[in-house]
Amino acid sequence: MIEDKGFILFLDFYKAFDSVEHPFILKALEYFGFGHKFIKIIDMLYNDINSSVSLSWGTSKRFEVKRGIRQGCSCSPLLFILVAELLAILIKNSPDIEPLNVLGKNLSIIQLADDSTIFLKSSVQIPLVIKRIEIFSKASGLHLNLKKCELMAIHDHSIIDLYEIPVKKEVKYLGVVITKENKARVDLNIGPSKKKSELILRSWLQRDLSLFGRILITKIESLSRVMYPAFSVAIPDSLIKAINQTNFNFIWRNKHHYLRKGDSVKPLEEGGLNVIDYEVMNGMIKLKWLKHFLQNINGFWFHIPFKIFEVCGGIDFLLRCDFCLSKLPIKLSKFHEQVLLYWKMIFKHNFTPHNSPIWNNRYILVKRKSS
């Protein structure tokens, strides 16, 4: 998939939102073609302003503020995005910085607010990127915190650090721990949340809550913690069962379950309790990902799965086939396997010998693989 011995550089800036120079914000607005009237309004909001610090005995003396974006202002995130976009333009247009080639598509930088990640073809590119960012820092006021920057090698690497930046096998990015090992990925992303929710539910058992109160607590304190990782991690069946068991045991106070799980998840109008089954939640999250994929099949974020499923005629065609995961002529990640598994569980009744294509068919094999 990736032949280059590349690296992923996770950047960290010192207090990014509080460090942006006001003149740089105005120059960014001018660069992107915002009108003179709009720029004057922003200039009015940030020009000749002062502030003070609230202390226990009162407030400090007022001081002039020449940098930083106002917190709580609806314009602030948009203004910072413009500043971050200039960094992306600088990196992409630097001829000496080679992007990482992923299945025929160049990938150089991805950003979300103040989180920036740079993809490099080789380790030689690292000091070049740092020099470019230093130039950007002098103009914008954003300065790299090299002690908190991290590197991850695309392929296995024995080096501990490069250019005083640690090379790690596990990196937490946007709330998700990224690692190559599937078991470690599950343990690091789901394990801590599961343990924390178990402790919280145990403490809530000491209170005299109603049945519906306990159901509400499972949604707030348990399911909410394990929902976000499911968008990027394949959850094993054993872990799904363990989470469900913890929740349902809490609902019934670790005593006899007076209602079957299949009935308790039904709406109140049908005699149920509106309990959420984590297996169903995980399935809906995976199918939601599939929906986004089908709606944005040429989107940047779906380039890798698009190329993988292209071998089988494309994802749209594969979903209309009576396939078996183990017999497909492609190697899928656990996440993609789980997506297709939930799809098959819902739509398996649509497959008959009369309307199923011969390609990717689980019954028509060549050397034990679908063709």
XYZ file of C-alpha atoms in Angstrom:
371
model
C 0.000 0.000 0.000
C 2.813 2.430 0.942
C 6.265 1.607 -0.419
C 8.036 4.710 0.879
C 9.852 4.492 4.211
C 7.871 7.469 5.345
C 7.016 9.099 8.640
C 3.998 10.838 10.121
C 4.860 14.000 12.051
C 2.316 15.075 14.677
C 2.786 18.781 15.401
C 2.118 20.560 18.677
C 2.077 24.354 19.004
C 2.540 26.381 22.200
C -0.899 27.695 23.192
C -1.947 27.965 19.559
C -5.141 30.008 19.989
C -3.449 32.484 22.353
C -0.352 33.031 20.199
C -1.617 34.155 16.789
C -0.484 37.687 15.945
C -3.351 40.054 15.100
C -1.609 41.613 12.049
C -1.153 38.091 10.627
C -4.891 37.401 10.944
C -5.660 40.554 8.959
C -3.090 39.607 6.309
C -4.672 36.140 6.070
C -8.087 37.704 5.454
C -6.571 39.920 2.787
C -4.804 36.935 1.146
C -8.017 34.912 0.897
C -9.858 37.818 -0.710
C -12.165 38.993 2.049
C -13.648 42.413 1.359
C -12.206 45.619 2.785
C -15.343 46.256 4.853
C -15.213 42.806 6.487
C -11.502 43.169 7.260
C -12.144 46.554 8.888
C -14.796 44.964 11.139
C -12.344 42.266 12.299
C -9.663 44.938 12.731
C -12.058 46.921 14.917
C -12.606 43.853 17.143
C -8.876 43.208 17.596
C -7.291 46.668 17.364
C -6.354 48.636 20.498
C -7.883 46.158 22.963
C -6.909 45.542 26.585
C -7.732 43.007 29.241
C -7.233 42.106 32.899
C -6.915 38.951 34.974
C -9.551 38.030 37.541
C -7.876 37.179 40.868
C -9.143 36.164 44.304
C -8.789 39.712 45.645
C -10.073 41.485 42.527
C -8.627 42.174 39.087
C -5.126 42.975 37.893
C -4.099 46.131 36.064
C -5.313 46.265 32.487
C -2.762 45.418 29.795
C -2.698 45.698 26.020
C -3.467 42.539 23.994
C -1.708 42.199 20.634
C -2.017 38.480 20.029
C -4.455 35.626 20.544
C -7.991 34.905 19.392
C -10.937 35.723 21.646
C -12.357 32.615 23.303
C -16.109 32.204 23.026
C -16.401 34.371 19.914
C -18.117 32.595 17.014
C -15.595 34.117 14.574
C -12.541 32.761 16.425
C -12.518 29.166 15.072
C -12.958 30.428 11.508
C -10.168 32.976 11.876
C -7.809 30.326 13.219
C -8.679 27.954 10.360
C -7.561 30.646 7.901
C -4.239 30.914 9.737
C -3.820 27.117 9.755
C -4.648 26.968 6.045
C -1.682 29.223 5.292
C 0.562 26.647 6.991
C -0.927 23.919 4.779
C -0.331 26.030 1.653
C 3.284 26.624 2.711
C 3.941 22.895 3.231
C 2.206 21.812 0.012
C 4.016 24.396 -2.116
C 7.492 23.684 -0.713
C 9.432 21.957 -3.542
C 11.959 20.378 -1.155
C 9.266 18.631 0.938
C 8.109 15.406 -0.732
C 4.645 14.129 0.267
C 3.844 10.523 1.072
C 2.417 8.524 -1.828
C -0.589 6.460 -0.735
C -1.918 4.209 -3.511
C -1.120 6.759 -6.197
C -2.285 9.831 -4.282
C 0.050 12.317 -2.608
C -0.658 13.098 1.029
C 1.257 15.942 2.659
C -0.755 17.483 5.523
C -4.079 17.060 7.320
C -5.483 19.514 9.858
C -8.282 19.916 12.360
C -8.231 23.259 14.189
C -4.801 23.469 15.889
C -3.958 19.790 15.288
C -1.722 19.452 12.234
C -0.190 16.223 10.943
C 2.411 16.085 8.175
C 3.132 13.006 6.043
C 6.731 12.719 4.842
C 8.327 10.459 2.245
C 11.495 9.912 4.287
C 13.236 10.988 7.484
C 15.387 13.423 5.477
C 12.300 15.626 5.105
C 11.895 16.194 8.871
C 14.445 19.042 9.346
C 13.208 20.680 6.131
C 9.653 20.743 7.487
C 10.804 22.173 10.816
C 12.663 24.978 9.009
C 9.550 25.815 7.000
C 7.436 25.911 10.143
C 9.993 28.195 11.832
C 9.535 30.654 8.949
C 5.772 30.409 9.427
C 6.210 30.924 13.192
C 8.069 34.218 12.743
C 5.153 35.594 10.742
C 2.169 34.100 12.582
C 3.316 33.839 16.198
C 2.611 30.090 16.355
C 5.669 28.287 17.715
C 6.358 24.559 17.688
C 6.614 22.713 20.981
C 9.208 20.161 19.856
C 9.047 18.374 23.220
C 5.429 17.415 22.523
C 5.789 16.729 18.789
C 5.761 13.029 17.893
C 6.807 10.844 14.980
C 5.374 7.547 13.800
C 7.096 5.362 11.212
C 4.955 3.965 8.402
C 6.981 0.737 8.490
C 8.681 -0.913 11.469
C 11.574 1.190 12.698
C 14.156 0.600 15.434
C 15.154 4.262 15.901
C 13.909 5.819 19.151
C 14.102 9.467 18.086
C 14.924 11.610 15.063
C 16.069 15.242 15.296
C 15.132 15.267 19.021
C 11.567 14.173 18.215
C 10.542 10.779 19.693
C 9.525 8.016 17.272
C 6.576 6.203 18.845
C 4.581 3.085 18.057
C 1.463 4.525 19.659
C 0.242 8.095 19.188
C -2.967 9.639 20.501
C -4.542 11.868 17.863
C -7.985 13.486 18.056
C -8.912 11.295 21.013
C -7.992 8.006 19.319
C -4.805 6.013 19.927
C -3.201 5.160 16.578
C -1.155 1.968 16.457
C -0.447 -0.754 13.901
C -1.398 -3.703 16.122
C -5.114 -4.446 16.097
C -5.291 -5.895 19.631
C -3.379 -2.961 21.107
C -5.634 -0.555 19.192
C -8.723 -2.076 20.802
C -7.188 -2.325 24.278
C -5.917 1.265 24.297
C -9.056 2.866 22.866
C -11.826 0.800 24.467
C -10.175 -0.746 27.541
C -9.746 2.418 29.677
C -13.259 3.675 28.828
C -14.761 0.296 29.694
C -12.986 0.143 33.066
C -13.961 3.703 33.927
C -17.618 3.118 33.077
C -17.631 -0.061 35.208
C -16.312 1.880 38.217
C -18.864 4.656 37.749
C -21.770 2.220 37.365
C -20.623 0.401 40.506
C -20.713 3.652 42.465
C -24.199 4.479 41.135
C -25.495 1.124 42.416
C -25.202 2.496 45.949
C -27.913 5.049 45.170
C -31.608 4.290 45.171
C -32.326 4.911 41.482
C -35.449 3.923 39.609
C -35.307 1.426 36.738
C -35.500 4.188 34.137
C -32.911 6.184 36.069
C -30.447 3.283 35.798
C -31.183 2.947 32.075
C -30.422 6.641 31.644
C -27.146 6.253 33.557
C -25.995 3.449 31.198
C -26.488 5.810 28.269
C -24.725 8.751 29.911
C -21.873 7.074 31.784
C -21.228 3.877 29.826
C -22.312 3.953 26.184
C -21.230 7.558 25.663
C -17.641 6.592 26.536
C -17.382 3.673 24.095
C -19.286 5.287 21.221
C -16.582 7.593 19.823
C -13.853 4.904 19.419
C -16.322 2.735 17.470
C -16.146 5.246 14.594
C -12.540 4.230 13.911
C -11.959 0.901 15.677
C -13.421 -2.545 15.030
C -14.945 -3.718 18.327
C -14.532 -7.490 18.940
C -17.652 -9.531 19.730
C -16.252 -10.520 23.140
C -15.884 -6.864 24.124
C -19.362 -5.996 22.857
C -20.836 -8.792 24.980
C -18.842 -7.675 28.036
C -20.056 -4.059 27.713
C -23.647 -5.199 27.234
C -23.413 -7.539 30.211
C -22.088 -4.739 32.436
C -24.903 -2.398 31.370
C -27.739 -4.908 31.689
C -26.470 -6.199 35.035
C -26.441 -2.611 36.303
C -29.980 -2.008 35.039
C -31.224 -5.038 36.988
C -28.963 -4.299 39.999
C -26.909 -7.488 39.463
C -30.025 -9.565 40.090
C -32.372 -11.603 37.950
C -33.226 -9.966 34.596
C -37.010 -9.672 34.547
C -37.081 -8.868 30.841
C -35.136 -10.431 28.012
C -32.588 -8.252 26.243
C -34.493 -8.514 22.969
C -37.606 -7.118 24.662
C -35.916 -4.485 26.826
C -34.396 -2.731 23.787
C -37.851 -2.211 22.266
C -39.601 1.189 22.528
C -41.928 1.854 25.451
C -44.934 1.700 23.112
C -44.067 -1.929 22.305
C -43.594 -2.981 25.910
C -39.844 -2.378 26.020
C -37.625 -0.139 28.135
C -35.753 1.831 25.445
C -32.440 0.250 26.453
C -29.594 0.662 23.933
C -27.825 -2.506 22.796
C -24.131 -1.746 22.208
C -23.989 -4.318 19.411
C -26.737 -2.450 17.555
C -25.034 0.884 18.256
C -21.722 -0.411 16.899
C -23.490 -1.746 13.810
C -25.246 1.572 13.168
C -21.936 3.441 13.488
C -20.261 1.131 10.970
C -23.190 1.416 8.544
C -23.104 5.199 8.937
C -19.454 5.107 7.854
C -20.496 3.012 4.848
C -23.208 5.548 3.984
C -20.684 8.402 4.043
C -18.334 6.313 1.892
C -21.020 5.694 -0.747
C -22.027 9.365 -0.764
C -18.413 10.595 -1.035
C -16.797 7.729 -2.915
C -14.205 10.031 -4.518
C -13.597 11.957 -1.313
C -10.090 12.442 0.017
C -10.700 10.494 3.238
C -12.045 7.459 1.364
C -9.174 7.114 -1.110
C -7.651 4.065 0.617
C -10.859 1.974 0.924
C -11.826 3.049 -2.619
C -8.575 1.597 -3.981
C -8.888 -1.574 -1.881
C -12.454 -2.340 -2.992
C -11.582 -1.442 -6.597
C -10.098 -4.941 -6.953
C -13.594 -6.370 -6.379
C -15.238 -4.022 -8.872
C -15.806 -1.186 -6.419
C -17.734 -0.962 -3.163
C -21.066 -0.258 -4.873
C -20.811 -3.471 -6.918
C -19.464 -5.551 -4.012
C -22.481 -4.709 -1.850
C -24.734 -6.245 -4.508
C -22.773 -9.515 -4.474
C -23.332 -12.586 -2.293
C -19.796 -12.469 -0.908
C -17.993 -14.201 1.931
C -15.341 -12.151 3.711
C -12.808 -14.981 3.968
C -13.114 -15.767 0.236
C -12.678 -12.263 -1.155
C -9.414 -11.767 -3.141
C -8.417 -8.753 -1.008
C -6.974 -8.242 2.459
C -9.241 -6.074 4.581
C -8.676 -4.344 7.892
C -10.760 -5.467 10.863
C -12.743 -2.229 10.602
C -13.690 -2.776 6.955
C -14.497 -6.421 7.689
C -16.899 -5.367 10.428
C -18.547 -2.815 8.127
C -19.204 -5.483 5.474
C -20.315 -7.982 8.112
C -23.036 -5.661 9.434
C -24.121 -4.896 5.873
C -24.418 -8.630 5.142
C -26.404 -9.208 8.348
C -29.017 -6.657 7.281
C -29.241 -7.388 3.558
C -28.547 -11.130 3.377
C -32.219 -11.813 2.558
C -31.762 -9.954 -0.756
C -29.341 -12.534 -2.155
C -30.736 -15.424 -4.211
C -29.079 -17.562 -6.922
C -31.235 -15.777 -9.508
C -30.142 -12.189 -8.802
C -26.593 -12.607 -7.427
C -23.650 -11.759 -9.734
C -21.156 -14.539 -10.390
C -18.307 -12.236 -9.351
C -17.378 -12.087 -5.648
C -19.775 -15.007 -5.180
C -19.068 -17.215 -2.175
C -20.142 -20.328 -4.113
C -18.144 -19.685 -7.309
C -14.479 -20.025 -6.399
C -11.127 -20.156 -8.165
C -8.372 -21.586 -5.974
C -10.690 -21.165 -2.961
C -11.198 -17.471 -3.664
C -14.023 -15.530 -5.272
C -13.219 -14.133 -8.697
